[in-house]
Coordinates of C-alpha atoms in Angstrom, one line a residue:
M1 CA 179.5 -30.3 -78.4
V2 CA 179.1 -30.1 -82.2
D3 CA 182.5 -28.4 -82.4
A4 CA 184.0 -31.1 -80.3
F5 CA 182.5 -33.9 -82.4
E6 CA 183.6 -32.3 -85.6
A7 CA 187.1 -31.7 -84.2
K8 CA 187.4 -35.3 -83.3
G9 CA 186.3 -36.5 -86.7
I10 CA 183.2 -38.2 -85.5
A11 CA 181.0 -36.5 -88.1
G12 CA 180.5 -33.2 -90.0
R13 CA 178.3 -30.4 -88.7
E14 CA 175.6 -31.2 -91.2
R15 CA 174.9 -34.5 -89.4
F16 CA 173.9 -32.8 -86.2
T17 CA 170.8 -31.0 -85.1
V18 CA 171.1 -28.8 -82.0
I19 CA 167.9 -28.5 -79.9
P20 CA 168.2 -26.5 -76.7
S21 CA 167.0 -28.0 -73.4
G22 CA 163.6 -26.5 -72.7
V23 CA 162.9 -24.5 -69.6
D24 CA 159.5 -23.9 -67.9
L25 CA 159.5 -20.2 -68.5
S26 CA 156.6 -19.6 -66.1
R27 CA 158.7 -20.5 -63.1
F28 CA 160.9 -17.4 -63.5
E29 CA 158.9 -14.9 -65.5
I30 CA 158.1 -11.8 -63.4
S31 CA 155.7 -8.9 -63.9
H32 CA 156.9 -5.5 -65.0
E33 CA 155.7 -4.2 -61.7
R34 CA 157.9 -6.6 -59.8
E35 CA 160.9 -5.9 -62.1
N36 CA 160.5 -2.1 -61.6
Q37 CA 160.4 -2.5 -57.8
P38 CA 162.9 -5.4 -57.3
R39 CA 164.6 -4.4 -54.1
Q40 CA 161.8 -3.7 -51.7
N41 CA 161.5 -7.2 -50.2
S42 CA 164.9 -8.6 -51.0
G43 CA 166.8 -8.0 -47.8
S44 CA 169.7 -5.8 -46.9
M45 CA 172.3 -7.8 -48.9
M46 CA 170.7 -6.8 -52.2
T47 CA 171.6 -3.1 -52.2
S48 CA 173.1 -1.9 -55.4
P49 CA 175.6 -2.8 -56.8
S50 CA 175.1 -6.6 -56.3
L51 CA 176.3 -9.8 -58.0
L52 CA 175.2 -13.4 -57.9
L53 CA 177.1 -16.6 -58.5
A54 CA 176.1 -20.3 -58.8
R55 CA 176.5 -23.4 -56.7
L56 CA 179.8 -24.0 -54.9
D57 CA 181.7 -26.1 -57.4
A58 CA 185.4 -25.7 -58.4
L59 CA 184.5 -25.3 -62.1
K60 CA 182.0 -22.4 -61.4
G61 CA 184.8 -19.9 -61.0
H62 CA 184.1 -18.5 -57.5
D63 CA 187.8 -18.2 -56.9
D64 CA 188.2 -15.9 -59.9
L65 CA 185.6 -13.5 -58.5
I66 CA 187.2 -13.5 -55.0
D67 CA 190.5 -12.7 -56.7
I68 CA 189.0 -9.6 -58.4
L69 CA 186.8 -8.4 -55.5
P70 CA 189.4 -5.9 -54.1
E71 CA 189.4 -4.2 -57.5
L72 CA 185.7 -4.3 -57.7
E73 CA 185.3 -2.8 -54.2
N74 CA 187.5 0.1 -55.4
R75 CA 185.6 0.6 -58.6
L76 CA 182.1 -0.1 -57.2
P77 CA 181.9 1.1 -53.6
G78 CA 179.4 -0.8 -51.5
I79 CA 179.4 -3.9 -53.8
K80 CA 177.7 -7.0 -52.4
V81 CA 178.1 -10.6 -53.6
L82 CA 175.7 -13.6 -53.1
F83 CA 176.9 -17.1 -53.6
I84 CA 173.7 -19.0 -54.2
G85 CA 173.4 -22.7 -53.3
D86 CA 175.7 -25.2 -51.7
G87 CA 178.5 -27.6 -52.7
W88 CA 181.6 -29.4 -51.7
R89 CA 183.8 -26.3 -52.1
R90 CA 182.0 -24.4 -49.4
K91 CA 184.7 -24.8 -46.7
H92 CA 187.4 -23.8 -49.1
L93 CA 185.6 -20.7 -50.2
E94 CA 184.7 -19.8 -46.6
Q95 CA 188.4 -20.0 -45.7
R96 CA 189.4 -17.8 -48.7
I97 CA 186.7 -15.3 -47.8
A98 CA 187.9 -15.1 -44.2
V99 CA 191.6 -14.8 -45.1
A100 CA 190.8 -12.0 -47.6
G101 CA 188.6 -10.2 -45.1
L102 CA 185.6 -10.3 -47.4
G103 CA 183.0 -11.5 -44.9
E104 CA 181.1 -8.3 -45.1
V105 CA 181.1 -8.4 -48.9
I106 CA 180.3 -12.0 -49.7
H107 CA 177.2 -13.8 -48.3
M108 CA 176.5 -17.5 -48.8
T109 CA 172.9 -18.5 -48.9
G110 CA 173.4 -22.2 -48.7
Y111 CA 170.8 -24.3 -50.5
I112 CA 167.6 -22.4 -51.2
S113 CA 164.4 -23.2 -53.1
H114 CA 163.6 -22.2 -56.7
D115 CA 161.0 -19.8 -55.3
E116 CA 163.6 -18.1 -53.2
V117 CA 166.0 -17.9 -56.1
R118 CA 163.2 -16.3 -58.2
E119 CA 162.8 -13.6 -55.4
I120 CA 166.5 -12.8 -55.3
L121 CA 167.3 -12.7 -59.1
P122 CA 165.3 -9.5 -59.9
A123 CA 167.1 -7.7 -57.0
A124 CA 170.6 -8.3 -58.3
D125 CA 172.4 -6.1 -60.8
V126 CA 174.4 -8.9 -62.5
K127 CA 174.4 -12.7 -62.6
V128 CA 178.1 -13.7 -62.9
L129 CA 179.0 -17.1 -64.3
P130 CA 182.8 -17.4 -64.7
S131 CA 182.6 -21.2 -65.3
Y132 CA 185.5 -23.1 -66.8
Q133 CA 183.1 -25.8 -68.0
E134 CA 179.5 -25.5 -68.8
G135 CA 176.8 -27.0 -71.0
Q136 CA 173.6 -25.0 -71.5
S137 CA 173.4 -22.8 -68.5
R138 CA 169.9 -22.8 -67.0
T139 CA 171.0 -20.2 -64.4
L140 CA 171.7 -17.6 -67.1
I141 CA 168.3 -18.3 -68.6
E142 CA 166.6 -17.9 -65.2
A143 CA 168.5 -14.6 -64.6
L144 CA 167.4 -13.1 -68.0
L145 CA 163.8 -14.1 -67.4
C146 CA 164.0 -12.2 -64.1
G147 CA 165.5 -9.1 -65.6
C148 CA 169.0 -9.7 -64.2
G149 CA 172.0 -8.8 -66.5
I150 CA 174.5 -11.6 -67.2
V151 CA 178.3 -11.8 -67.5
A152 CA 179.9 -15.1 -68.2
Y153 CA 183.1 -16.8 -69.5
D154 CA 183.1 -17.9 -73.2
V155 CA 182.9 -21.6 -72.7
G156 CA 180.7 -24.6 -73.7
G157 CA 177.1 -23.6 -74.5
I158 CA 177.2 -20.3 -72.8
P159 CA 177.6 -18.2 -76.0
S160 CA 174.3 -19.5 -77.2
I161 CA 172.6 -17.6 -74.4
C162 CA 175.1 -14.8 -73.5
I163 CA 175.8 -13.2 -76.8
D164 CA 178.5 -10.6 -76.2
G165 CA 177.1 -7.1 -76.5
E166 CA 173.7 -8.3 -77.4
T167 CA 172.3 -10.2 -74.4
G168 CA 175.2 -9.9 -72.0
K169 CA 178.9 -9.6 -71.6
L170 CA 181.0 -12.6 -72.7
V171 CA 184.6 -12.8 -71.3
P172 CA 187.6 -15.0 -72.4
V173 CA 187.9 -17.9 -70.1
G174 CA 190.2 -17.2 -67.2
N175 CA 190.7 -13.5 -68.1
K176 CA 190.0 -12.0 -64.7
Q177 CA 190.8 -8.4 -65.7
A178 CA 188.2 -8.7 -68.5
L179 CA 185.8 -10.2 -66.0
A180 CA 186.2 -7.2 -63.7
D181 CA 185.8 -4.8 -66.5
A182 CA 182.7 -6.5 -67.8
I183 CA 181.0 -6.4 -64.4
V184 CA 181.9 -2.8 -63.9
W185 CA 180.6 -1.9 -67.3
M186 CA 177.3 -3.6 -66.7
I187 CA 176.7 -1.8 -63.4
E188 CA 177.9 1.6 -64.7
H189 CA 175.7 1.4 -67.8
P190 CA 172.3 0.4 -66.4
D191 CA 170.2 1.5 -69.4
K192 CA 172.4 -0.5 -71.8
C193 CA 172.4 -3.4 -69.4
R194 CA 168.6 -3.4 -69.2
A195 CA 168.4 -3.3 -73.0
M196 CA 170.7 -6.3 -73.4
T197 CA 168.8 -8.1 -70.7
E198 CA 165.5 -7.5 -72.5
R199 CA 167.0 -8.9 -75.7
G200 CA 168.2 -11.9 -73.8
R201 CA 164.7 -12.4 -72.4
Q202 CA 163.2 -12.4 -75.8
L203 CA 165.9 -14.9 -77.0
V204 CA 165.0 -17.2 -74.1
R205 CA 161.3 -17.0 -74.8
E206 CA 161.9 -17.8 -78.5
K207 CA 164.6 -20.5 -78.3
F208 CA 164.7 -22.0 -74.8
S209 CA 161.1 -22.8 -73.8
A210 CA 159.9 -26.3 -73.2
E211 CA 157.4 -25.7 -76.0
Y212 CA 160.1 -24.8 -78.5
M213 CA 162.1 -27.9 -77.5
T214 CA 159.0 -30.1 -78.1
R215 CA 158.3 -28.6 -81.5
E216 CA 161.9 -29.0 -82.6
L217 CA 162.0 -32.6 -81.4
E218 CA 158.8 -33.4 -83.3
K219 CA 160.1 -31.8 -86.5
L220 CA 163.4 -33.9 -86.2
Y221 CA 161.5 -37.1 -85.6
Q222 CA 159.2 -36.4 -88.6
C223 CA 162.3 -35.7 -90.8
L224 CA 164.0 -38.9 -89.7
L225 CA 160.8 -40.9 -90.4
M226 CA 160.5 -39.4 -93.9
D227 CA 164.2 -40.3 -94.6
K228 CA 163.5 -43.9 -93.6
K229 CA 160.6 -44.1 -96.1

């Protein structure tokens, strides 16, 4: 947003303070024991390798993943995909899945609770977010807290969470071959994926908690009050 404001000539970067939207970390933090045994109670869909996607909206990029799934099946035998949530694109996606013969590969959960999402996330290998428009993605934050690796398009506020090569794999928007390559890399390099995910978890704890947001807002208010004096 700061980039956009500066590009439109609204104001220079020095006039803006960016404070991430805080997340209740306790809702998605999991124990090391749970992380080390993530697949025992997660159902047959969550056998490795497995991917997750967000709610069924056109801008979330589900079509891009469907397009590359034949390649992913060849490179990652037995791959399973979960579309979590619901949305107005459900019928369109169901038709695409049926025509492509991917009914055994892609499963749609429909709307599920946060508690159910928290159970599923640790059981997946990669949370994929090929969004064409995104602010600050809470789903990526939740995935990192649950120990799930992340792959996402380089758009909006995503790079503040998915730092390429540090906390996840960042892909140019719409580059489906790069998306496929990033997903395969994450699954074929589990140790490096876990290391990136842990760095992402630390980043989230430091910069995206509700407590951090509150402290930064208070500092900003105090600074503005001092300026007025």
